[in-house]
Structure formats: structure tokens, C-alpha cells
Coordinates of C-alpha atoms in Angstrom, one line a residue:
M1 CA 57.3 -107.5 148.8
K2 CA 55.8 -105.2 150.8
H3 CA 56.3 -101.6 149.8
T4 CA 56.5 -98.3 152.3
R5 CA 54.9 -95.1 151.6
L6 CA 56.9 -92.4 150.4
R7 CA 56.8 -89.0 151.4
P8 CA 58.2 -86.1 148.8
G9 CA 61.5 -85.6 149.5
L10 CA 62.5 -89.3 149.7
L11 CA 60.2 -90.3 146.4
L12 CA 62.7 -87.7 144.8
A13 CA 65.2 -89.8 146.0
V14 CA 63.9 -92.6 144.4
L15 CA 62.9 -91.4 141.2
S16 CA 67.1 -90.4 141.4
L17 CA 68.1 -93.5 141.9
A18 CA 66.1 -96.1 140.3
G19 CA 66.5 -97.1 136.9
T20 CA 69.9 -95.2 136.4
A21 CA 72.8 -96.2 134.6
A22 CA 74.8 -95.9 137.8
A23 CA 72.4 -98.0 140.4
T24 CA 72.4 -100.8 137.1
D25 CA 76.1 -101.2 137.4
V26 CA 76.5 -101.2 141.3
I27 CA 74.4 -103.8 141.3
A28 CA 75.6 -105.8 138.1
S29 CA 79.0 -105.2 140.2
L30 CA 77.5 -107.1 143.3
D31 CA 75.4 -109.6 141.7
A32 CA 79.1 -110.6 140.0
Y33 CA 81.1 -110.3 143.5
A34 CA 78.3 -112.0 145.6
P35 CA 79.7 -115.6 145.8
R36 CA 83.1 -114.3 146.5
Q37 CA 80.9 -111.7 149.1
A38 CA 79.2 -115.3 150.8
A39 CA 82.4 -117.0 150.7
L40 CA 84.2 -114.3 152.5
G41 CA 81.4 -113.8 155.0
V42 CA 81.7 -117.7 155.8
Q43 CA 85.5 -117.5 156.3
L44 CA 85.3 -114.8 159.4
W45 CA 82.5 -117.0 160.5
Q46 CA 84.5 -120.3 160.5
Q47 CA 87.2 -118.4 162.9
P48 CA 85.0 -116.4 165.2
E49 CA 87.6 -114.3 167.0
L50 CA 86.4 -111.5 170.0
G51 CA 87.3 -108.0 170.2
Y52 CA 90.3 -106.8 169.7
L53 CA 92.2 -110.5 169.1
E54 CA 90.2 -110.5 165.6
Q55 CA 94.0 -110.9 163.5
A56 CA 92.9 -113.7 161.0
S57 CA 89.3 -111.4 160.6
S58 CA 91.1 -108.6 160.2
A59 CA 93.8 -109.4 157.8
L60 CA 91.6 -111.2 155.2
L61 CA 89.4 -108.2 155.3
Q62 CA 92.0 -105.9 154.4
Q63 CA 93.3 -108.8 151.5
E64 CA 90.2 -108.1 150.0
L65 CA 90.2 -104.5 149.7
R66 CA 94.2 -104.1 148.8
Q67 CA 93.1 -106.5 145.7
A68 CA 90.5 -104.5 144.7
G69 CA 93.4 -101.6 144.8
F70 CA 92.1 -99.6 148.0
R71 CA 95.1 -98.0 150.1
I72 CA 95.5 -99.5 153.3
Q73 CA 96.7 -97.7 157.1
A74 CA 96.7 -101.0 159.7
G75 CA 96.7 -100.6 163.5
V76 CA 95.3 -97.2 164.0
A77 CA 94.3 -95.6 166.9
G78 CA 96.3 -97.9 169.0
M79 CA 94.7 -100.9 167.7
P80 CA 96.2 -103.7 166.0
T81 CA 93.2 -105.1 164.1
A82 CA 92.3 -102.1 163.3
F83 CA 92.4 -100.1 160.2
V84 CA 91.4 -97.6 157.0
A85 CA 91.0 -98.5 153.7
R86 CA 91.0 -95.5 151.3
Y87 CA 90.0 -95.8 147.5
G88 CA 89.8 -92.4 145.4
T89 CA 90.7 -88.4 145.4
K90 CA 90.8 -86.7 148.6
G91 CA 89.9 -83.1 148.5
K92 CA 88.2 -83.6 145.0
G93 CA 84.6 -84.4 146.0
P94 CA 82.7 -86.3 149.6
V95 CA 84.6 -88.8 151.2
I96 CA 81.7 -91.5 152.1
A97 CA 83.0 -94.4 154.9
L98 CA 81.4 -97.8 155.7
L99 CA 82.3 -99.4 158.9
A100 CA 82.9 -103.0 158.9
E101 CA 82.5 -105.2 162.6
M102 CA 84.2 -108.1 162.6
D103 CA 84.2 -109.8 166.2
A104 CA 82.6 -113.0 168.0
L105 CA 80.7 -113.2 171.4
P106 CA 82.3 -115.7 173.5
G107 CA 80.0 -119.0 174.5
M108 CA 78.3 -118.8 171.3
A109 CA 79.4 -121.7 169.1
Q110 CA 77.0 -123.2 167.1
A111 CA 77.0 -125.5 163.6
A112 CA 74.6 -124.0 160.8
A113 CA 72.1 -126.1 161.5
P114 CA 68.3 -125.4 162.9
V115 CA 68.3 -127.1 165.9
R116 CA 70.9 -125.9 168.8
T117 CA 74.3 -127.5 167.8
P118 CA 77.0 -126.4 169.9
I119 CA 81.0 -127.1 168.1
A120 CA 83.0 -129.4 169.9
G121 CA 85.9 -127.4 170.8
Q122 CA 84.9 -124.3 170.1
D123 CA 83.9 -121.3 172.6
A124 CA 83.2 -118.2 170.0
G125 CA 80.3 -117.4 167.6
Q126 CA 79.2 -114.9 165.3
A127 CA 76.3 -114.8 167.3
C128 CA 75.4 -110.9 166.1
G129 CA 76.3 -111.7 162.6
H130 CA 79.2 -109.5 162.4
N131 CA 80.9 -111.7 159.6
L132 CA 78.4 -111.1 157.3
F133 CA 78.5 -107.1 158.5
G134 CA 82.3 -107.0 157.6
A135 CA 81.7 -108.9 154.4
A136 CA 79.2 -107.0 153.1
S137 CA 80.5 -104.2 153.7
V138 CA 83.7 -105.0 152.1
G139 CA 81.2 -105.7 148.9
A140 CA 79.8 -102.3 149.4
A141 CA 83.3 -100.5 149.2
R142 CA 84.5 -102.5 146.3
A143 CA 81.3 -101.7 144.7
I144 CA 81.2 -98.2 145.0
A145 CA 85.3 -97.8 144.1
Q146 CA 84.3 -99.2 141.1
W147 CA 81.8 -97.4 140.1
L148 CA 84.5 -94.3 140.8
Q149 CA 87.0 -95.8 138.8
Q150 CA 84.6 -96.7 135.7
T151 CA 83.1 -92.7 135.6
G152 CA 85.7 -90.7 136.6
N153 CA 83.5 -89.2 139.1
P154 CA 85.5 -86.9 142.2
G155 CA 85.6 -88.5 145.6
E156 CA 86.9 -91.2 147.6
V157 CA 85.5 -94.3 149.4
R158 CA 87.0 -95.3 152.8
L159 CA 86.1 -98.9 154.7
Y160 CA 86.6 -98.3 158.4
G161 CA 87.5 -101.7 159.7
T162 CA 86.3 -101.5 163.5
P163 CA 87.3 -104.1 166.1
A164 CA 85.7 -104.9 169.3
E165 CA 82.2 -103.6 169.0
E166 CA 80.9 -105.9 171.6
G167 CA 81.7 -103.9 174.6
G168 CA 85.5 -102.9 173.3
S169 CA 84.2 -99.7 171.8
G170 CA 86.6 -99.4 169.4
K171 CA 85.6 -96.9 167.3
V172 CA 85.6 -94.6 170.2
Y173 CA 89.1 -94.8 169.7
M174 CA 89.0 -94.2 166.2
T175 CA 86.9 -91.1 167.1
K176 CA 89.5 -89.8 169.4
A177 CA 92.0 -90.2 167.1
G178 CA 90.6 -87.9 164.6
L179 CA 90.1 -90.7 161.7
F180 CA 86.7 -89.3 161.0
D181 CA 87.3 -85.7 161.0
D182 CA 87.6 -85.2 157.0
V183 CA 84.5 -87.7 156.0
D184 CA 81.5 -86.2 154.9
V185 CA 79.1 -88.8 155.4
V186 CA 79.6 -92.9 157.7
L187 CA 76.8 -95.7 156.3
H188 CA 76.7 -98.8 158.0
W189 CA 74.4 -102.1 158.7
H190 CA 73.6 -104.8 160.7
P191 CA 72.3 -108.1 161.0
S192 CA 68.4 -108.8 161.7
A193 CA 65.8 -110.4 161.5
E194 CA 63.9 -108.0 159.1
N195 CA 64.8 -104.9 156.5
S196 CA 64.8 -101.2 157.4
A197 CA 66.1 -98.2 157.3
A198 CA 64.3 -97.3 160.3
Q199 CA 66.5 -93.8 162.0
G200 CA 66.7 -93.8 165.5
T201 CA 67.8 -93.5 168.8
S202 CA 70.4 -96.3 171.2
L203 CA 71.3 -96.0 174.8
A204 CA 74.3 -94.6 175.7
N205 CA 76.6 -97.2 177.7
I206 CA 79.6 -97.7 180.4
S207 CA 80.9 -100.9 180.8
G208 CA 83.8 -101.7 183.2
K209 CA 85.0 -104.4 185.9
F210 CA 85.1 -104.2 189.8
R211 CA 88.5 -106.4 190.7
F212 CA 88.0 -106.8 194.6
Q213 CA 91.3 -107.8 196.5
G214 CA 91.2 -109.8 199.5
R215 CA 93.4 -112.4 201.0
A216 CA 93.8 -115.9 200.6
A217 CA 93.4 -118.6 203.2
H218 CA 92.3 -122.1 203.8
A219 CA 88.1 -122.0 204.1
A220 CA 87.9 -124.5 207.3
I221 CA 91.1 -124.2 208.7
A222 CA 91.8 -120.7 209.4
P223 CA 88.9 -118.8 207.7
E224 CA 89.1 -116.1 210.0
R225 CA 92.6 -115.2 208.5
G226 CA 90.8 -114.9 205.5
R227 CA 89.1 -111.8 203.8
S228 CA 87.0 -113.1 200.7
A229 CA 86.9 -111.1 197.5
L230 CA 84.1 -112.9 196.3
D231 CA 82.3 -111.3 199.8
G232 CA 83.0 -108.3 198.5
V233 CA 81.7 -108.9 194.7
E234 CA 78.4 -110.1 196.4
A235 CA 77.9 -107.7 198.9
F236 CA 78.4 -105.5 195.6
N237 CA 75.9 -106.9 193.6
H238 CA 73.3 -106.8 196.2
M239 CA 73.9 -103.4 196.6
A240 CA 74.0 -102.8 192.9
N241 CA 70.1 -104.5 192.9
L242 CA 68.9 -102.3 195.6
M243 CA 69.2 -99.4 193.4
R244 CA 67.3 -100.7 190.6
E245 CA 64.5 -99.1 192.5
H246 CA 66.3 -96.2 192.2
V247 CA 67.4 -95.1 189.0
P248 CA 65.5 -93.0 186.6
D249 CA 63.3 -94.8 183.9
G250 CA 64.5 -96.5 181.4
T251 CA 68.0 -97.0 182.8
R252 CA 69.5 -100.8 182.5
I253 CA 72.2 -102.3 184.6
H254 CA 73.4 -106.0 183.8
Y255 CA 76.6 -107.6 185.3
I256 CA 78.0 -111.0 185.4
I257 CA 80.8 -112.5 188.3
S258 CA 83.3 -112.9 185.9
N259 CA 86.0 -113.8 188.5
G260 CA 84.4 -116.5 191.5
G261 CA 87.6 -117.7 193.0
A262 CA 88.9 -121.2 192.4
A263 CA 88.3 -123.4 194.3
P264 CA 85.9 -123.8 197.5
N265 CA 88.2 -125.0 200.0
V266 CA 90.1 -121.7 199.9
V267 CA 88.7 -117.9 200.7
P268 CA 89.1 -116.4 197.5
A269 CA 91.9 -113.6 197.3
E270 CA 90.8 -111.9 193.6
A271 CA 87.2 -111.7 192.8
E272 CA 85.5 -109.8 189.5
A273 CA 82.2 -108.4 188.6
Y274 CA 81.9 -107.1 185.1
Y275 CA 79.3 -104.5 184.6
Y276 CA 77.2 -102.4 182.1
V277 CA 75.1 -99.6 182.7
R278 CA 72.5 -98.2 179.6
H279 CA 70.1 -94.9 179.3
T280 CA 69.3 -92.8 176.1
D281 CA 71.0 -90.0 178.3
P282 CA 75.0 -90.5 178.8
A283 CA 74.2 -87.7 182.0
V284 CA 72.5 -90.4 183.0
V285 CA 74.8 -93.0 182.4
R286 CA 77.6 -91.1 184.1
D287 CA 75.5 -90.7 187.4
V288 CA 74.6 -94.4 187.6
V289 CA 78.2 -95.9 187.4
E290 CA 79.7 -93.2 189.9
R291 CA 77.1 -94.4 192.5
L292 CA 78.1 -98.4 191.2
R293 CA 81.5 -97.0 191.7
K294 CA 80.7 -95.6 195.5
A295 CA 79.0 -98.9 196.8
A296 CA 82.0 -100.6 195.4
E297 CA 84.1 -99.0 197.5
G298 CA 81.5 -99.6 200.6
A299 CA 80.9 -103.1 199.7
A300 CA 84.9 -103.6 200.3
M301 CA 84.6 -101.4 203.5
G302 CA 82.4 -103.9 204.6
T303 CA 84.0 -106.8 203.3
G304 CA 88.0 -105.9 204.7
T305 CA 88.6 -105.9 201.0
T306 CA 90.1 -103.3 198.7
V307 CA 88.6 -102.6 195.0
A308 CA 89.1 -101.1 191.6
F309 CA 87.3 -99.8 189.1
E310 CA 88.5 -100.7 184.7
Q311 CA 87.1 -99.2 182.7
T312 CA 86.4 -101.4 179.3
G313 CA 84.0 -99.6 177.5
G314 CA 81.9 -96.5 177.0
V315 CA 79.2 -95.2 174.2
F316 CA 77.0 -92.6 173.2
S317 CA 73.7 -93.3 171.8
L318 CA 72.9 -92.8 168.1
L319 CA 72.1 -89.1 166.5
P320 CA 70.0 -89.9 164.0
N321 CA 69.7 -88.4 160.6
D322 CA 66.8 -88.3 158.3
T323 CA 68.0 -86.7 155.8
L324 CA 70.2 -89.7 155.2
G325 CA 67.8 -92.1 156.3
Q326 CA 65.4 -91.4 153.2
V327 CA 68.4 -91.6 151.1
M328 CA 69.0 -95.2 152.5
Q329 CA 65.4 -95.9 152.2
A330 CA 65.1 -95.1 149.0
A331 CA 68.2 -97.5 148.1
L332 CA 66.6 -100.5 150.4
Q333 CA 63.3 -100.0 148.5
Q334 CA 65.2 -100.4 145.3
V335 CA 66.9 -103.7 146.5
G336 CA 63.6 -105.3 148.3
G337 CA 64.2 -108.1 150.8
V338 CA 64.7 -111.9 151.0
H339 CA 63.6 -114.7 149.0
Y340 CA 63.7 -118.1 150.4
D341 CA 64.4 -120.9 148.4
A342 CA 62.9 -124.5 149.4
D343 CA 65.4 -125.7 151.4
E344 CA 66.2 -122.0 152.9
Q345 CA 62.1 -122.3 153.9
A346 CA 63.1 -125.8 155.4
F347 CA 65.9 -124.9 157.2
A348 CA 63.8 -121.6 158.7
Q349 CA 60.7 -123.5 159.3
R350 CA 62.9 -125.7 161.7
L351 CA 64.9 -123.1 163.0
Q352 CA 61.5 -121.3 163.9
Q353 CA 60.7 -124.4 166.2
S354 CA 62.7 -123.1 169.1
L355 CA 61.7 -119.4 168.9
E356 CA 59.7 -117.8 171.0
K357 CA 58.5 -115.3 168.5
Q358 CA 57.3 -117.1 165.1
P359 CA 56.2 -114.5 162.7
G360 CA 55.8 -115.4 158.9
L361 CA 58.5 -116.1 156.8
E362 CA 57.2 -113.7 154.5
Q363 CA 58.4 -111.3 157.0
A364 CA 62.4 -111.8 155.4
E365 CA 60.7 -110.2 152.2
A366 CA 58.9 -107.6 153.0
L367 CA 60.2 -103.9 154.0
Q368 CA 58.8 -102.3 157.6
P369 CA 57.8 -98.9 157.5
Y370 CA 60.3 -96.0 157.4
R371 CA 60.6 -94.3 160.4
A372 CA 62.5 -90.9 161.9
D373 CA 62.3 -91.7 165.6
L374 CA 63.5 -95.4 166.4
A375 CA 64.3 -95.7 170.0
G376 CA 66.2 -98.3 170.0
S377 CA 67.2 -100.5 173.2
A378 CA 70.8 -102.2 172.1
S379 CA 73.8 -99.9 172.2
T380 CA 76.8 -99.5 169.7
D381 CA 80.2 -97.7 169.6
V382 CA 78.5 -96.1 166.1
G383 CA 77.0 -93.5 168.3
D384 CA 80.1 -91.9 169.1
V385 CA 81.0 -91.7 165.3
S386 CA 77.3 -90.3 164.6
W387 CA 78.0 -87.9 166.7
N388 CA 81.4 -86.6 164.9
V389 CA 79.7 -86.9 161.2
P390 CA 76.4 -87.6 159.6
T391 CA 75.2 -91.1 160.1
V392 CA 73.3 -93.2 158.9
G393 CA 72.2 -96.8 159.0
L394 CA 70.1 -100.0 158.0
S395 CA 69.5 -103.5 158.4
T396 CA 68.8 -106.9 156.2
A397 CA 66.8 -110.2 157.2
T398 CA 70.4 -112.0 157.9
W399 CA 68.3 -114.0 160.2
V400 CA 65.1 -116.2 160.4
P401 CA 62.2 -114.0 161.1
G402 CA 61.9 -114.1 164.8
T403 CA 65.3 -114.4 166.1
P404 CA 66.8 -112.5 168.9
A405 CA 70.5 -111.3 168.1
H406 CA 73.3 -112.8 170.6
S407 CA 71.3 -116.4 170.5
W408 CA 72.7 -119.8 168.6
Q409 CA 70.0 -118.8 165.7
A410 CA 71.7 -116.1 164.7
V411 CA 75.0 -118.0 164.5
A412 CA 73.3 -120.7 162.8
A413 CA 71.6 -118.3 159.7
S414 CA 74.8 -116.1 160.1
G415 CA 76.3 -119.5 158.2
M416 CA 74.5 -120.3 155.4
S417 CA 73.0 -118.8 152.6
I418 CA 70.1 -117.0 154.5
G419 CA 72.6 -115.1 156.2
A420 CA 74.4 -114.5 152.8
K421 CA 71.4 -113.4 151.2
G422 CA 70.9 -110.6 153.6
A423 CA 73.9 -109.4 153.4
L424 CA 74.0 -109.1 149.8
N425 CA 71.0 -106.9 149.9
A426 CA 72.9 -104.5 152.6
A427 CA 75.9 -104.5 150.3
K428 CA 73.5 -103.2 146.8
A429 CA 71.5 -100.7 149.6
M430 CA 74.8 -99.4 151.1
A431 CA 76.3 -99.0 147.6
L432 CA 73.5 -97.4 146.0
A433 CA 73.1 -95.2 149.1
G434 CA 77.2 -94.0 148.9
V435 CA 76.9 -93.5 144.8
Q436 CA 73.6 -91.3 145.6
L437 CA 76.0 -89.1 147.9
L438 CA 78.6 -89.0 145.8
Q439 CA 76.8 -87.4 143.3
S440 CA 74.6 -85.1 145.2
P441 CA 76.8 -83.0 147.3
E442 CA 73.9 -81.0 148.0
T443 CA 71.8 -83.8 149.7
V444 CA 75.1 -84.2 151.7
A445 CA 75.1 -80.7 152.4
K446 CA 71.1 -80.8 153.3
A447 CA 72.5 -83.7 156.5
K448 CA 75.2 -81.8 157.4
Q449 CA 72.7 -79.0 158.0
E450 CA 70.2 -81.5 159.7
F451 CA 73.4 -82.9 161.9
D452 CA 74.5 -79.5 163.4
A453 CA 71.0 -78.1 164.2
R454 CA 70.6 -81.7 166.4
R455 CA 73.7 -81.5 168.0
G456 CA 73.4 -77.7 168.5
P457 CA 75.7 -75.2 168.4
Q458 CA 77.1 -75.5 172.3
F459 CA 77.9 -79.4 171.7
R460 CA 81.3 -80.7 172.3
Y461 CA 82.2 -84.4 172.0
T462 CA 83.4 -85.6 175.4
P463 CA 83.5 -89.3 175.0
L464 CA 81.5 -91.4 177.8
L465 CA 85.0 -93.8 177.9
Q466 CA 87.7 -92.3 180.1
R467 CA 90.8 -94.3 179.0
A468 CA 94.1 -93.4 176.9
D469 CA 94.3 -97.2 175.6
P470 CA 92.1 -99.7 173.9
P471 CA 91.6 -103.1 177.0
L472 CA 93.5 -104.9 174.7
D473 CA 93.1 -108.1 176.5
Y474 CA 89.5 -107.9 177.8
R475 CA 88.5 -110.7 175.8
R476 CA 91.8 -112.6 176.7
K477 CA 91.3 -115.3 179.0
P478 CA 93.5 -115.7 181.9
E479 CA 96.3 -118.5 182.0
G480 CA 96.2 -121.3 184.1

């Protein structure tokens, strides 16, 4: 196993954690729970559900926590599949929260096989490993709760069931509803192809749908009577592509035509383009989206159509916390990486044949060097949480080295033992970090000091997501 070089503060955290009775008990608890956690992850993988439609997944996680003695508050912040589970005594020690994602991605159905094997009759798949995310967070929360019960230590552990991370910004609605206001520290993790507790930023993001309305007509007999909503979408997309030369460096603009009409011989009366805009600076994201809205209005004017914009998501970039990052690195250091058995090695070698990058399989066992300034290129609604509560995350090797997120290869590993092993390591690291923080109010205080300094005294949280209610149907396919 590859070990990172520890700085003095981090070394102290490791020494205070490693080998203690608390650490031994937490790891033993999770080792005992490992078969059930793996089964939970498979159940979520076998019933992939899209954002805000995770009824079975949410119910399964709630049931698991209820059986462990957690008090459940379901349907929070206007989202039927969102929930908060609590264990411990509020007001008598730190409140440690863990996040649990569960939503899948459309068009990503794949068997737990090392070659491309779509599942007949299934569309969605766990291409970001949120089945593992949810299962491991539940495992960690249970272990912390068990430690609180056994020791009588003051404090509270919470599990936040957070729907629709993939473009639905579920955590933003939970943040706006004040559900994190009395939390001291938030822990989260994410499936990956490597093990890392590096802390850094992500990209702020606004997403939304531009819906054009025209007038239908027979495309051959009376095309002059029609006004093509698809023409509006295509003119708009062309303008957006011209904008790419004239936006700040680091801006990302991506789109799909999510509705292009129903038949070629009918002038489309309705058409839709679904856009994402990303940048590290939320102000740049706001500005570029406003320019896109003006371009859409111009496209509508030029094609004789009208356009309306519905924002579906909006998230802040991550606010890193080095104090908490060192605690998480110490926990990950104690847990280590993922060890493949012979069958898993064979699976990984076969799957890697389909990958552009094929690093050595030993990467799954190694720990990446700790950093406090990683520049991430993804977006997550954890960002809004991190600007309201000191937050820390990690990633573990749930996927074969070289696997990108949002790929069929990620789906495949997320549904078998390689994913389960990485998820178990994530649960152990989060539980160890949580117990360490419950025992160290001074570390929590230091993390809050860093948090306040990074935000600045003038910071006031104004969400990028400017809509009152969650778009509960943003993944639902239109009927007919």
C-alpha cells in the first residue's frame, strides 16, 4: 500500500485515531455489517431510479436506518424522496451529518459484466455509483450510532437522504430549508477509480431547459403556415456555439436537444434544448446563462417562435476545508486501499481492455497524496452545503483503475464485489472521521474557524438555484 507523507498536524490526528479502542470498535462494527451493506448496494443497483423518482431506493435506506434506531423525518424540503435520519442527543455534543445519494443516470443500463452488456428493457443505470454512495453512508452512520450507544458519548449523527444529485440540485432545497443550520460538520464521499481524501474546489453550475413554441403545419403541403420550434432550438444552439470563443477561460457549456419534434413531415410546434453551464466562479455562471437567455430570445424572434426558460438546477462550487481534510486523510490512511482477489483481477483486466487509460491495478490499493488545493472539474450540489457548514469528502476505488464516471464500466463495477469493497472502505473512513470529530470538539472548532475565514465576513448565501419548488418531473419521460 502506498502511504502519503504526513504533515505534523495530520500525524497528530493519525496518532490520536489509530489503534484506539474507538477505532477498533468502529472497524469491527463495519466488518460485521459488510455483507448487509454490500447487499444493500446491490439492491439499489438492481432498481436504478432517476432523480426525484427514487421511491424504492429512499424507502430502502430509511428502513435500514429505522431498524438501527434512527428517527426518520421523510419528505423534507418539498421532495418526497428526501429524508433526515437522526440518532443521539441534540445539544449535548457535536452534530455530525453524512450525505447519502441514490439517483441513477438515464440511458446507462449495464450488467455487472466486464464487457458492454446492456440490460434489455432497462434504461437507467448507476453510472455514478450512487447505489454505493447511499449504502456506505448508511453503513457509516450506523457504525457511529452504535459507538454513541456503547460509549454514552454526547453528540448526534444524522444521515441525509439526498435525491436528484444528477442535475436536480436536491441538496440545495435542503440547504434553503435550513436543514443543515444546526449541523457542525458534514461528511460525504464519492465512488471513484482511486483512493483520495484530497480537498479542493468543483465547478459551479446552472442547468435548465429552453422550451420553444411554434406552430404546427404539414411540412410538405403547407410549410408556410408553420413556425418550427426546432428551427428556434437549432438557431439558438448555433448562437451558443459561437459564444464559446467569447466566454471566460474555464467555462463549460453543454447541451442536448431533449425534444426535437415527433415526425419529419410535421413542422414541430414544440422543441426543447437542455443546457448546463459551469465555471469555478458562480458569478461567471450567472452571466453566461443570462447571455444564453438573450440568445434564445433572439433565436425565437428570428424564427417566429417563442421561448421560455425553466431552471432545473444550480449549485455552488465546493468550499474546501483543510482541517477536516487532514482528519479524513488520517482515517483513510488507517483503512487503506482495495485488495482484489483472483476473480476481481480477472474482471478488472478484461474490463480495462475497453478503457482509453489503463493504469496498473495496484492503483486500487494505493492512496493518493493528500492535497488541500485540488481543482475539480465536476459539479455537485454538495457545494451549497459546503458554503453553509464545514464539509469534507473523500473518494475510494469502487471502480477499476482508469474508469471514468458516467460510463458503462462504472455501472458494471458498481454492481459487483469491486464496488462493494471500495464502498466498505469509504464507510470505515467516514465512520472513523466522525468518531474522531465527536471526541474532539477542538478540531470541530478549528474547522469552523477555517470555514469562516474562507467564506469571509461579508458572505451571504444566495443560491444559484432561483426557483421555489423542486422540478420533481425533470427526469420523467413525457407520455405518449
